[in-house]
Coordinates of C-alpha atoms in Angstrom, one line a residue:
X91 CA 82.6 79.5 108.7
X92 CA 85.4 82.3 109.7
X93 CA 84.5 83.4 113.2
X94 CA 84.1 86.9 113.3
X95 CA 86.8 88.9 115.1
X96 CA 87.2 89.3 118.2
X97 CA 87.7 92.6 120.5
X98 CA 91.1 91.7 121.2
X99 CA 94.0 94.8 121.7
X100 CA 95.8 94.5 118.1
X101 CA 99.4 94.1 120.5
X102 CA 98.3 91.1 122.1
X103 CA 96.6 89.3 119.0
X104 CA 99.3 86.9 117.4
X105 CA 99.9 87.6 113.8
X106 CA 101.4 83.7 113.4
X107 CA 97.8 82.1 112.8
X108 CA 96.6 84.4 110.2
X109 CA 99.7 84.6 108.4
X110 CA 100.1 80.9 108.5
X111 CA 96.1 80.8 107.6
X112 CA 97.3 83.2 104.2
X113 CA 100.8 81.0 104.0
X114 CA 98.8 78.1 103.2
X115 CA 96.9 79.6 100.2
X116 CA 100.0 80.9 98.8
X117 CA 102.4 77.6 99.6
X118 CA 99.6 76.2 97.6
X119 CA 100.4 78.6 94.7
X120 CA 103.6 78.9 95.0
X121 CA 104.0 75.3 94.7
X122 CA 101.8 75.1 91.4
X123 CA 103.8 78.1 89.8
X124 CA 107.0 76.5 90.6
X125 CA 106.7 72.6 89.6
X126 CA 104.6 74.1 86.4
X127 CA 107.8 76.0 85.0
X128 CA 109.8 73.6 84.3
X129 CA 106.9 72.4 81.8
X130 CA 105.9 75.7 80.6
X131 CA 109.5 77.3 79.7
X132 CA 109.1 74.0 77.1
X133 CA 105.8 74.8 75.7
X134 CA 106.5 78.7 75.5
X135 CA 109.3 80.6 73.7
X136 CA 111.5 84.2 75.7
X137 CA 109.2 85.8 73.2
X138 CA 105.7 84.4 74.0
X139 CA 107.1 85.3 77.8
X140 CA 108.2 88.4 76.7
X141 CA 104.6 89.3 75.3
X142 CA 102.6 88.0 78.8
X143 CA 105.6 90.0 80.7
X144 CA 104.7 93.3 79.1
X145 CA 100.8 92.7 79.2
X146 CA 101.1 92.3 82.7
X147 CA 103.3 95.7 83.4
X148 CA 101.1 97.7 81.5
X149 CA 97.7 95.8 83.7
X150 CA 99.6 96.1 87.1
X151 CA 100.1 100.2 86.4
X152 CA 96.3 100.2 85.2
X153 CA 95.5 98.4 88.4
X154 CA 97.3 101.1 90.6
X155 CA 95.2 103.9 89.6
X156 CA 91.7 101.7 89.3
X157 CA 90.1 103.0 92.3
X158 CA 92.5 106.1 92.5
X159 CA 93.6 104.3 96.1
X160 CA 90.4 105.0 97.8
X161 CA 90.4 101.2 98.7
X162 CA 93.7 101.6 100.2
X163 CA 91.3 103.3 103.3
X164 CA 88.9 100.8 103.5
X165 CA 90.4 98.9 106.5
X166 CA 90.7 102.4 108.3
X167 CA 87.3 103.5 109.5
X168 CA 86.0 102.0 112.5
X169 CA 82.3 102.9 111.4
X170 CA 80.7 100.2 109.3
X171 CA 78.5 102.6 107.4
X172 CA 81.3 104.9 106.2
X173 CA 83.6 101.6 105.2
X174 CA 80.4 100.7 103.1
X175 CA 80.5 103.9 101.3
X176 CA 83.9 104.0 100.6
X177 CA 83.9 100.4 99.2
X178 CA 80.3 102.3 96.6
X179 CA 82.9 104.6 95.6
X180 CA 86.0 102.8 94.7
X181 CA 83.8 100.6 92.9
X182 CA 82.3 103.4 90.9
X183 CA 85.6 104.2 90.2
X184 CA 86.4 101.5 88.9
X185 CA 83.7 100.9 86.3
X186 CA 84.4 103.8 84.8
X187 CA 88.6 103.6 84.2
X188 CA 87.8 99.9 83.2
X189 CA 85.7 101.5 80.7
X190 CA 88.1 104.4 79.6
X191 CA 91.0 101.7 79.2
X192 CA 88.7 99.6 77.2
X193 CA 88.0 103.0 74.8
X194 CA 91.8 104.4 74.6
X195 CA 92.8 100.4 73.9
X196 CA 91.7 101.1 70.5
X197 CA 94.2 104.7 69.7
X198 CA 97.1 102.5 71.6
X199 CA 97.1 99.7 69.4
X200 CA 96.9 101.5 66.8
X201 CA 100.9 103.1 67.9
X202 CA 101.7 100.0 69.0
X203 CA 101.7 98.6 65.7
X204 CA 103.0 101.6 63.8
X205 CA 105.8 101.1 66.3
X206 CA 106.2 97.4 65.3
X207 CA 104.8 96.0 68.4
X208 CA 102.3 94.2 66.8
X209 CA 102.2 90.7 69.3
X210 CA 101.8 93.6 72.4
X211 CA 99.3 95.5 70.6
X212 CA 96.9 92.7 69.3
X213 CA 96.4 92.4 73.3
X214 CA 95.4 96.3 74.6
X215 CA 91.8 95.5 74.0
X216 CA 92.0 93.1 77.0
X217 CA 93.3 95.8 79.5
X218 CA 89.7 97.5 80.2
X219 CA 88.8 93.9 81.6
X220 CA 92.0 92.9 82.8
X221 CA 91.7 95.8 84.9
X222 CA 88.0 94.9 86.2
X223 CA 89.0 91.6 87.5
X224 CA 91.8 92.8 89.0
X225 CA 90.7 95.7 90.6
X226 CA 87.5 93.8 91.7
X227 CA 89.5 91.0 93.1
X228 CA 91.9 93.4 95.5
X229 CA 89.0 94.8 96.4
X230 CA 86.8 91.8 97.9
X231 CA 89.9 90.6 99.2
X232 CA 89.9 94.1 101.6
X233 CA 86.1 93.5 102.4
X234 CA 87.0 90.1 103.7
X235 CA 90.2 91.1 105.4
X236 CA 87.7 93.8 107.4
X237 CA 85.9 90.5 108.2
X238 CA 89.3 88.6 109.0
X239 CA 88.1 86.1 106.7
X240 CA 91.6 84.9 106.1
X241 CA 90.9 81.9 105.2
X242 CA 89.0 82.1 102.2
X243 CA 91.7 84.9 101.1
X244 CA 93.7 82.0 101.3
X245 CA 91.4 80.0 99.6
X246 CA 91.4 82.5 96.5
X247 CA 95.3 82.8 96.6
X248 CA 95.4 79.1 95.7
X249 CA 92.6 79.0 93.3
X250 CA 93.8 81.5 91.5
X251 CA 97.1 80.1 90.8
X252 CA 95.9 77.0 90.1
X253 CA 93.1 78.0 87.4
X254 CA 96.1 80.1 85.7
X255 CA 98.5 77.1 85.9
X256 CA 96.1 74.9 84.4
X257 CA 94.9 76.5 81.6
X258 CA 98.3 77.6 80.2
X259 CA 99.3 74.0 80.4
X260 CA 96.5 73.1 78.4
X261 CA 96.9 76.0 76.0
X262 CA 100.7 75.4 75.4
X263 CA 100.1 71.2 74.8
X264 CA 99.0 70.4 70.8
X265 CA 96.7 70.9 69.3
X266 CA 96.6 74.4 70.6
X267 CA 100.3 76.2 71.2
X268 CA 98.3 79.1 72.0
X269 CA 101.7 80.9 72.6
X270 CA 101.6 84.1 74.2
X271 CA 97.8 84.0 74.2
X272 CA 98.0 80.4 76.3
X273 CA 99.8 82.8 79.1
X274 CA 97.7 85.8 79.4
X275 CA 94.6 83.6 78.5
X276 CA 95.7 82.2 82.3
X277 CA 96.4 85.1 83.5
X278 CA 93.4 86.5 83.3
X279 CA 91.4 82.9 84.2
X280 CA 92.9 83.0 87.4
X281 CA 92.0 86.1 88.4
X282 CA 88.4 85.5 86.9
X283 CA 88.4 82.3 89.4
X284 CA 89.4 83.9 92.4
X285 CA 87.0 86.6 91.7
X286 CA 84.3 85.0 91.7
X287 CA 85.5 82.8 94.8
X288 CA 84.7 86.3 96.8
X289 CA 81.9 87.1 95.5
X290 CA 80.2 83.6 96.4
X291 CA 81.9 83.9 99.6
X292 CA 80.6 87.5 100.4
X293 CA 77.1 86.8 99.3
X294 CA 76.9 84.4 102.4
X295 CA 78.3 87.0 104.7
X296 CA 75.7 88.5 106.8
X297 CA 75.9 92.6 106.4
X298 CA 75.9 94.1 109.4
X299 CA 73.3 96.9 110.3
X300 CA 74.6 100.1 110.1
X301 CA 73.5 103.5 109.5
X302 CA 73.2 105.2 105.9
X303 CA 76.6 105.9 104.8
X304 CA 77.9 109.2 104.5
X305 CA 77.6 111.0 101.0
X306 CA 80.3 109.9 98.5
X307 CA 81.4 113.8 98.0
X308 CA 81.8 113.7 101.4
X309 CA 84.1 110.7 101.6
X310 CA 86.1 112.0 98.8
X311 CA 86.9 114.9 100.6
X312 CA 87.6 113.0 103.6
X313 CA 90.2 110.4 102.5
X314 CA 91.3 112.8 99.9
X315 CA 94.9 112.4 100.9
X316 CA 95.0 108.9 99.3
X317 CA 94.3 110.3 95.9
X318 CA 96.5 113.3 96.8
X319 CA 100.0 111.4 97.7
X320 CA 99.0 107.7 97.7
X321 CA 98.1 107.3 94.0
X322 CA 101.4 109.4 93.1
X323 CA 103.2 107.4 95.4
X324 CA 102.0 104.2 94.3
X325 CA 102.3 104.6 90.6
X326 CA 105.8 105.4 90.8
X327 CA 106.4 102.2 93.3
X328 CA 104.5 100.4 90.7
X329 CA 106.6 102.1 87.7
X330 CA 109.7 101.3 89.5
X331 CA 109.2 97.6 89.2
X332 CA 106.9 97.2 86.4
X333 CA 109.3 100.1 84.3
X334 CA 111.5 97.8 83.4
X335 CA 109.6 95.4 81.7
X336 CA 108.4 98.0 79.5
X337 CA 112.0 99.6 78.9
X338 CA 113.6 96.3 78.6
X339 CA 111.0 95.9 75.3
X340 CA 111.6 99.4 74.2
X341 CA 115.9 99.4 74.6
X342 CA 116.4 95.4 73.4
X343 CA 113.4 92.9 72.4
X344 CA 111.1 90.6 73.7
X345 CA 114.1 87.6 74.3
X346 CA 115.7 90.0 76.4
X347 CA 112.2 90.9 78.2
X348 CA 111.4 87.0 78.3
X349 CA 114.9 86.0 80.1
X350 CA 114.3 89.1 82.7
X351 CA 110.8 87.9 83.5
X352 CA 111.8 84.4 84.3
X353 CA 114.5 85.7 86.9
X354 CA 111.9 88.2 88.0
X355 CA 109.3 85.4 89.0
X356 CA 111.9 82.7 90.4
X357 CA 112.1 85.6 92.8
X358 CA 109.9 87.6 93.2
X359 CA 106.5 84.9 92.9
X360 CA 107.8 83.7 96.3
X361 CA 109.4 86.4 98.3
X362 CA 105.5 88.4 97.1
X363 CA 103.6 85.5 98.4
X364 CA 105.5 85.6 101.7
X365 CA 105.3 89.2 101.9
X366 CA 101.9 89.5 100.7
X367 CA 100.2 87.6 103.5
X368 CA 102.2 88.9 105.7
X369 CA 101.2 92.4 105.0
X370 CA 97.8 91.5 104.8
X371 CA 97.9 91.0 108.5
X372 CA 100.2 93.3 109.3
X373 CA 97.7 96.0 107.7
X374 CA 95.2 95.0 110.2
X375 CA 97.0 94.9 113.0
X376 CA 99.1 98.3 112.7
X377 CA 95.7 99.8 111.9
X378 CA 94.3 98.7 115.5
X379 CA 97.6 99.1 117.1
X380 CA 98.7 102.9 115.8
X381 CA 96.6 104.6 118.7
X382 CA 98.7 102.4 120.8
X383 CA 102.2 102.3 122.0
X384 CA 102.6 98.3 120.5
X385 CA 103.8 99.6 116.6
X386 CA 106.9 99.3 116.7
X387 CA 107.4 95.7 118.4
X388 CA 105.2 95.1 116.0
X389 CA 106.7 96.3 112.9
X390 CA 110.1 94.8 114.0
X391 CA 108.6 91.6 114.5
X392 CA 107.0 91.8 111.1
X393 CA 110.7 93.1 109.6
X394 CA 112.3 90.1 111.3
X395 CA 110.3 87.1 110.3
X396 CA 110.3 88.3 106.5
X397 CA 114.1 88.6 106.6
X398 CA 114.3 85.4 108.5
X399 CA 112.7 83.4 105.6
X400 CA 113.9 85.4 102.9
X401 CA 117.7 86.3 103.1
X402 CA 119.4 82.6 102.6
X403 CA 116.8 81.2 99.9
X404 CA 118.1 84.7 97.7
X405 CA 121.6 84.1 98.7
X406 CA 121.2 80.4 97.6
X407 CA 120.2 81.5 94.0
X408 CA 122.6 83.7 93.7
X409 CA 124.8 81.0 94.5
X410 CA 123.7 78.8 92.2
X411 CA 122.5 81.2 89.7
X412 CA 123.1 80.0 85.7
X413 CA 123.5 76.6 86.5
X414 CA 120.2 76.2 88.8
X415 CA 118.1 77.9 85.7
X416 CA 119.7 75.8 82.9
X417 CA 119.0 72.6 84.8
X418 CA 115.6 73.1 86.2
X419 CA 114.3 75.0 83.0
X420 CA 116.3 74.1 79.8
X421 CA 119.7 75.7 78.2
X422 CA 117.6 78.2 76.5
X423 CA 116.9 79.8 80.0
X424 CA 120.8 80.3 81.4
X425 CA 120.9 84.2 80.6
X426 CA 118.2 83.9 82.6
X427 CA 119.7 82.5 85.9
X428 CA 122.3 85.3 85.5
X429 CA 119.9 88.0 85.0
X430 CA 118.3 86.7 88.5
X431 CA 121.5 86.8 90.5
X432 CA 122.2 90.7 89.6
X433 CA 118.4 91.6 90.7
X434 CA 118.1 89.3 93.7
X435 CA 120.0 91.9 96.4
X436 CA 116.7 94.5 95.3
X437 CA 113.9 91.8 95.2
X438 CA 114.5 91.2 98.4
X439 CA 114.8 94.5 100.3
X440 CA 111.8 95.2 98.2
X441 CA 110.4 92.1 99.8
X442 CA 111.0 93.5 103.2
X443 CA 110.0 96.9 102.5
X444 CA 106.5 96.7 101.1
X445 CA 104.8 94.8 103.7
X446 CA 105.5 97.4 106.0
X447 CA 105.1 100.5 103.7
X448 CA 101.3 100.2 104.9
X449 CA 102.6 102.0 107.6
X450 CA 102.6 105.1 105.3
X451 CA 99.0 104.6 105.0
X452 CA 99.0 104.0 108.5
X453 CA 100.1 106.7 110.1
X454 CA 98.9 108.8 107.5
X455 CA 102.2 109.5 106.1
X456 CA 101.9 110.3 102.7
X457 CA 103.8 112.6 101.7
X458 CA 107.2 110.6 103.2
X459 CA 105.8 107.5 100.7
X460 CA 105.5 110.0 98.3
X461 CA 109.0 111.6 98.9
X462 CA 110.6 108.1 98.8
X463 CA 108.6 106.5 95.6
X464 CA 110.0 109.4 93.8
X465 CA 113.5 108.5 94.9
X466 CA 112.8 105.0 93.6
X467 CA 111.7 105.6 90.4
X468 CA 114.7 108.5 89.3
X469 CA 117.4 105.9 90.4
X470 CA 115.3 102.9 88.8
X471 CA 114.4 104.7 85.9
X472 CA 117.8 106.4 85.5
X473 CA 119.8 103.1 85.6
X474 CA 117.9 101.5 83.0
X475 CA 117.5 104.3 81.1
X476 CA 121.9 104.6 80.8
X477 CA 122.3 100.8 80.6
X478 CA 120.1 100.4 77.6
X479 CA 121.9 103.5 75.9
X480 CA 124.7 101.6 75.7
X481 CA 123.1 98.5 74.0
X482 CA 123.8 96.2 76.6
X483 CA 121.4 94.5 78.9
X484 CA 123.5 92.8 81.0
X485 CA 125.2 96.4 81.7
X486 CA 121.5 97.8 82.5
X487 CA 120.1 94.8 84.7
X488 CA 123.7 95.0 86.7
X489 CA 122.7 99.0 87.1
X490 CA 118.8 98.5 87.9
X491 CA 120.1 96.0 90.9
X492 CA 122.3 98.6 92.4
X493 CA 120.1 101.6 92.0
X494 CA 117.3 99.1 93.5
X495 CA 119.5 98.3 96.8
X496 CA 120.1 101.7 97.5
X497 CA 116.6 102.9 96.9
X498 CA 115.1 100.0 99.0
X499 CA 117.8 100.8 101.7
X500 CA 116.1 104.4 101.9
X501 CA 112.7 103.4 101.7
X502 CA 113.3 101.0 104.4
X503 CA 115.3 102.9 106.5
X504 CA 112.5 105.8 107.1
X505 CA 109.9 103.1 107.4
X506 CA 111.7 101.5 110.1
X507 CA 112.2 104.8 111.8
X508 CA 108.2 105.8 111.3
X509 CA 107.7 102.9 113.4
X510 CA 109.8 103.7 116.3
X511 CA 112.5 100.9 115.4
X512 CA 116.1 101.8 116.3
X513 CA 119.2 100.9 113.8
X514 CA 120.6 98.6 116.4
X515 CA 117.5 96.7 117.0
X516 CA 116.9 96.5 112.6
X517 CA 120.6 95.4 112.1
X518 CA 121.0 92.6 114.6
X519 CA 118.7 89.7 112.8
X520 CA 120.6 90.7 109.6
X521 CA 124.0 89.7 111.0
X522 CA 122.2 86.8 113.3
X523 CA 120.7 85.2 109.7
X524 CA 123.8 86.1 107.7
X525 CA 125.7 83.9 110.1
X526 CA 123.7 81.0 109.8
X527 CA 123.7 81.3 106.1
X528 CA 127.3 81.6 105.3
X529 CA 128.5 78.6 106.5
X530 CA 125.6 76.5 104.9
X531 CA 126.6 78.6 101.3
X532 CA 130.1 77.8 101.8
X533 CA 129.9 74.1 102.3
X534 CA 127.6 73.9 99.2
X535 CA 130.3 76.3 97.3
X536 CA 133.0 73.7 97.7
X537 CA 130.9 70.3 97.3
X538 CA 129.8 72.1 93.7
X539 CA 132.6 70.4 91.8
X540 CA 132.8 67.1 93.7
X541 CA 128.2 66.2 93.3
X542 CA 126.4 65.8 90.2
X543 CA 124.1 68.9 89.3
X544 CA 121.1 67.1 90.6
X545 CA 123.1 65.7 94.3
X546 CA 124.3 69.2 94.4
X547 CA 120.6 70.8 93.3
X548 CA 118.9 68.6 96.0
X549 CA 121.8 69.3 98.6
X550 CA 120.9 72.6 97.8
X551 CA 117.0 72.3 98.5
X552 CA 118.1 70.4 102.1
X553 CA 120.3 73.4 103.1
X554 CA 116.8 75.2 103.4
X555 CA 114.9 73.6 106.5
X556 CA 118.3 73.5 108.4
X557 CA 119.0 77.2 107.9
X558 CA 115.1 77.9 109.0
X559 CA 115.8 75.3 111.8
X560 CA 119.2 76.8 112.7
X561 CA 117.5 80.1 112.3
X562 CA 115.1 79.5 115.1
X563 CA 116.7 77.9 117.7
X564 CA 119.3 81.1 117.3
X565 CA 116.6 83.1 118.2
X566 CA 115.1 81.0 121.3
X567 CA 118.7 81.4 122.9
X568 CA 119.2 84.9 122.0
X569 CA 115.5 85.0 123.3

C-alpha cells in the first residue's frame, strides 16, 4: 500500500524518489517499445505505420479537448470536496464529447473516403472510445497523483506498454497480419489495461470524508480560466506536434507519414517517458511550493536533470542517424534515421519545455501559454505548410526542425523566467553537458570507419553511462 502523503513543505520534499518511483514504470516501457521495433518494423509496412500514425494525431487532439482542461485543476484545490466535484464534472464532460465524436465519426468517414483516405477513414468510428479510455486514463492517473500514489502510476505506465506491445506482436505474426489494425488494435489494448489498473487500484482507496462539494455551475465559473486560455493553449501545443502527422498525409502519403513516425518515436517515446514522470512530480510539487519562495530552485533543478539525461543520447542519434535506423530496423527504414536527425534539436527542447509548462497552470498564467502556443503553431504550421508546397518532404521536415527550435527556445525562455530562473543560471548545465558530450561524440566519429556497425553500435550504447557518469561527478565538483 502507497503511504499517504505526508505534511512536508513541497521545498524540502525530494523529487528523486518519486520520479525514480514513475522512472521505473516507464524504463519498463520504454524497454518493451524499444526491443519490440526491431520486430514490428518487419511485420508492419511505412503504410500500416502511416495509418496507426494518423489515428493517433487525430485521438491525441480529441483527447486535449475531452474534459475542456477542467482536469488540468484537479491537483490545485486544497479542499477535498471541491477536488471531488471537479473530478464529477470533467467526467461529465467527457461522456458526452466521447459521445459526439462517436456521432460526427460517421459524416467524417464519409469525406475521408471521398478524399481517398479510405484505410484512415475505415478507423473514425473508434475515436468516440479512443477518446473514453484515454481521457479516463489521464484522469485516474490525476486522482492518484492527488494521493501520491506513484507507484501504481508507475505500475500502469508499464502495463500499458506492455499489453500494446504484445498484442501487436501477435496481430502482425501469421495467421493474422492484421496490418494497421494489429497497431491501433494495441493501441487502444494498452490503454484499456492501464485503465482499468486505476480503477481496481482506486476502488481500494479509502475516500476521505469531506463536505458536499460545491455546485458544478459553480466550479465552472471558478476554474473557468482553464477552458478560457488553457484549452486554446493546449490544442495548439497539441496541433503543433500532432499537425504534422496529419499534413505530412495530406502534402505526400502514408510512406512518407510512416518514415516520420518512426523518427518521431525513436525520440520522442523516451525523451516523453523521461519528461512525463518528471512533470508528474514536478506538478505536485510547484503546486505546494508557488505560495513559497522555493519555485525557482525548483524549476531549475527540474530544467537541469532533464537536460542532463537528454542532450547526449539526441546528439548520439543524430550522430549516428541513417546508419543506426537501417541496422537496428531494416533498409526499408533509412529515410527514416534521416528524417530523425533533422527533428531531434526540437524533440528535445520540447522535452525540456513541457514538463515545466505546468508552471502556466501554476501560477495561473494562462494567457502567457496561450501567447506562446500560438507562436508554436504559426511557425510549426507555416513551415510545413511551405515545405510541402514545394513537393519535397525532406525540404519540409528540415523547415519544421528549425521553426520547432526557435519556438521551443521562446516557450522555454518565458517559462524559465516565470519561475524566477536567471539566463546565467539556465545556460551553465548546457555548456557543462555539452562539454562532456563532445569529446565522447568525437571519439565515436573517428572509430566509425575503423569498427563494424555492430562494435561501433555497441560502442555507441557504452558512451551512454560514462556521459551520465561523467555528467555527475561534474556536478559534485562544480557542487
Amino acid at each position: 500500500m502507497e503511504s499517504a502523503p505526508t505534511s512536508t513543505p513541497s521545498t524540502d520534499r525530494p523529487l528523486r524518489g518519486p520520479v525514480l518511483t514513475l522512472l521505473s514504470g516507464s524504463s519498463i516501457a520504454l524497454a518493451l517499445s524499444y526491443l519490440a521495433q526491431p520486430l514490428l518494423t518487419r511485420l508492419y509496412t511505412p503504410e500500416a505505420f502511416g495509418v496507426l500514425d494518423a489515428f493517433v494525431a487525430l485521438a491525441s487532439l480529441l483527447f486535449v479537448l475531452g474534459t475542456l482542461r477542467y482536469e488540468d485543476a484537479l491537483l490545485l484545490p486544497h479542499d477535498e470536496a471541491e477536488a471531488r466535484g471537479l473530478l464529477r464534472l470533467s467526467v461529465y464532460i467527457l461522456l458526452g464529447l466521447s459521445l459526439l465524436s462517436l456521432v460526427l465519426s460517421l459524416p467524417g468517414r464519409l469525406l475521408l473516403a471521398r478524399a481517398g483516405e479510405v484505410a484512415l477513414a475505415d478507423w473514425l468510428p473508434w475515436l468516440g472510445p479512443a477518446l473514453l479510455l484515454m481521457g479516463g486514463g489521464r484522469l485516474a492517473e490525476l486522482w492518484l497523483m492527488r494521493r501520491e500514489a506513484f507507484r501504481t502510476l508507475s505500475a500502469g505506465t508499464a502495463l500499458r506498454a506492455a499489453t500494446t506491445t504484445t498484442l501487436r506482436l501477435a496481430a502482425g505474426l501469421p495467421p493474422l497480419q492484421a496490418g494497421a489494425a494489429g497497431l491501433i488494435g494495441g493501441f487502444l489494448g494498452g490503454h484499456l489495461s492501464a485503465l482499468l489498473l486505476y480503477g481496481w487500484r482506486l476502488r481500494r482507496t479509502p475516500s476521505e470524508a469531506s463536505a458536499p462539494p460545491p455546485s458544478l455551475t459553480a466550479l465552472a465559473r471558478r476554474y473557468r480560466r482553464f477552458p478560457l486560455f488553457t484549452l486554446p493553449a493546449a490544442l495548439l501545443n497539441a496541433l503543433s506536434m500532432r499537425l504534422p502527422f496529419l499534413l505530412l498525409l495530406a502534402f505526400f502519403d502514408a510512406r512518407v507519414l510512416g518514415f516520420f513516425g518512426r523518427a518521431f518515436m525513436v525520440l520522442s517515446v523516451p525523451l516523453g517517458l523521461v519528461g512525463g514522470a518528471t512533470g508528474q512530480v514536478f506538478f505536485v510539487r510547484a503546486a505546494e511550493a508557488r505560495h513559497g519562495d522555493g519555485l525557482a530552485a525548483l524549476t531549475l533543478r527540474v530544467y537541469r536533470r532533464l537536460l542532463q539525461v537528454g542532450l547526449y543520447p539526441v546528439l548520439l542519434l543524430m550522430l549516428l542517424g541513417p546508419d543506426l535506423f537501417a541496422f537496428v530496423f531494416g533498409q526499408p527504414w533509412h529515410t527514416a534515421g534521416r528524417y530523425a536527425v533533422w527533428i531531434a534539436p526540437w524533440l528535445l527542447l520540447a522535452a525540456l519545455a513541457s514538463p515545466l509548462s505546468r508552471l502556466f497552470d501554476v501560477l495561473e498564467r494562462q494567457r502567457a501559454d496561450f501567447a506562446t502556443s500560438v507562436l508554436l503553431f504559426l511557425l510549426q504550421t507555416g513551415a510545413l505548410v511551405v515545405g510541402g508546397l514545394q513537393g519535397r518532404p525532406e525540404m519540409a521536415l528540415l523547415l519544421l526542425g528549425l521553426a520547432g527550435v526557435l519556438g521551443r527556445l521562446v516557450q522555454l525562455g518565458v517559462l524559465l523566467h516565470l519561475a524566477g530562473v536567471s539566463l546565467r543560471d539556465a545556460l551553465a548545465p548546457v555548456l557543462r553537458y555539452a562539454l562532456v558530450s563532445l569529446p565522447l561524440l568525437g571519439l565515436l566519429h573517428l572509430s566509425a570507419s575503423h569498427l563494424s556497425p555492430p562494435l561501433h553500435l555497441g560502442l555507441a550504447l557504452l558512451s551512454v553511462p560514462l556521459y551520465l557518469g561523467l555528467g555527475v561527478w561534474l556536478d559534485r565538483r562544480i557542487a
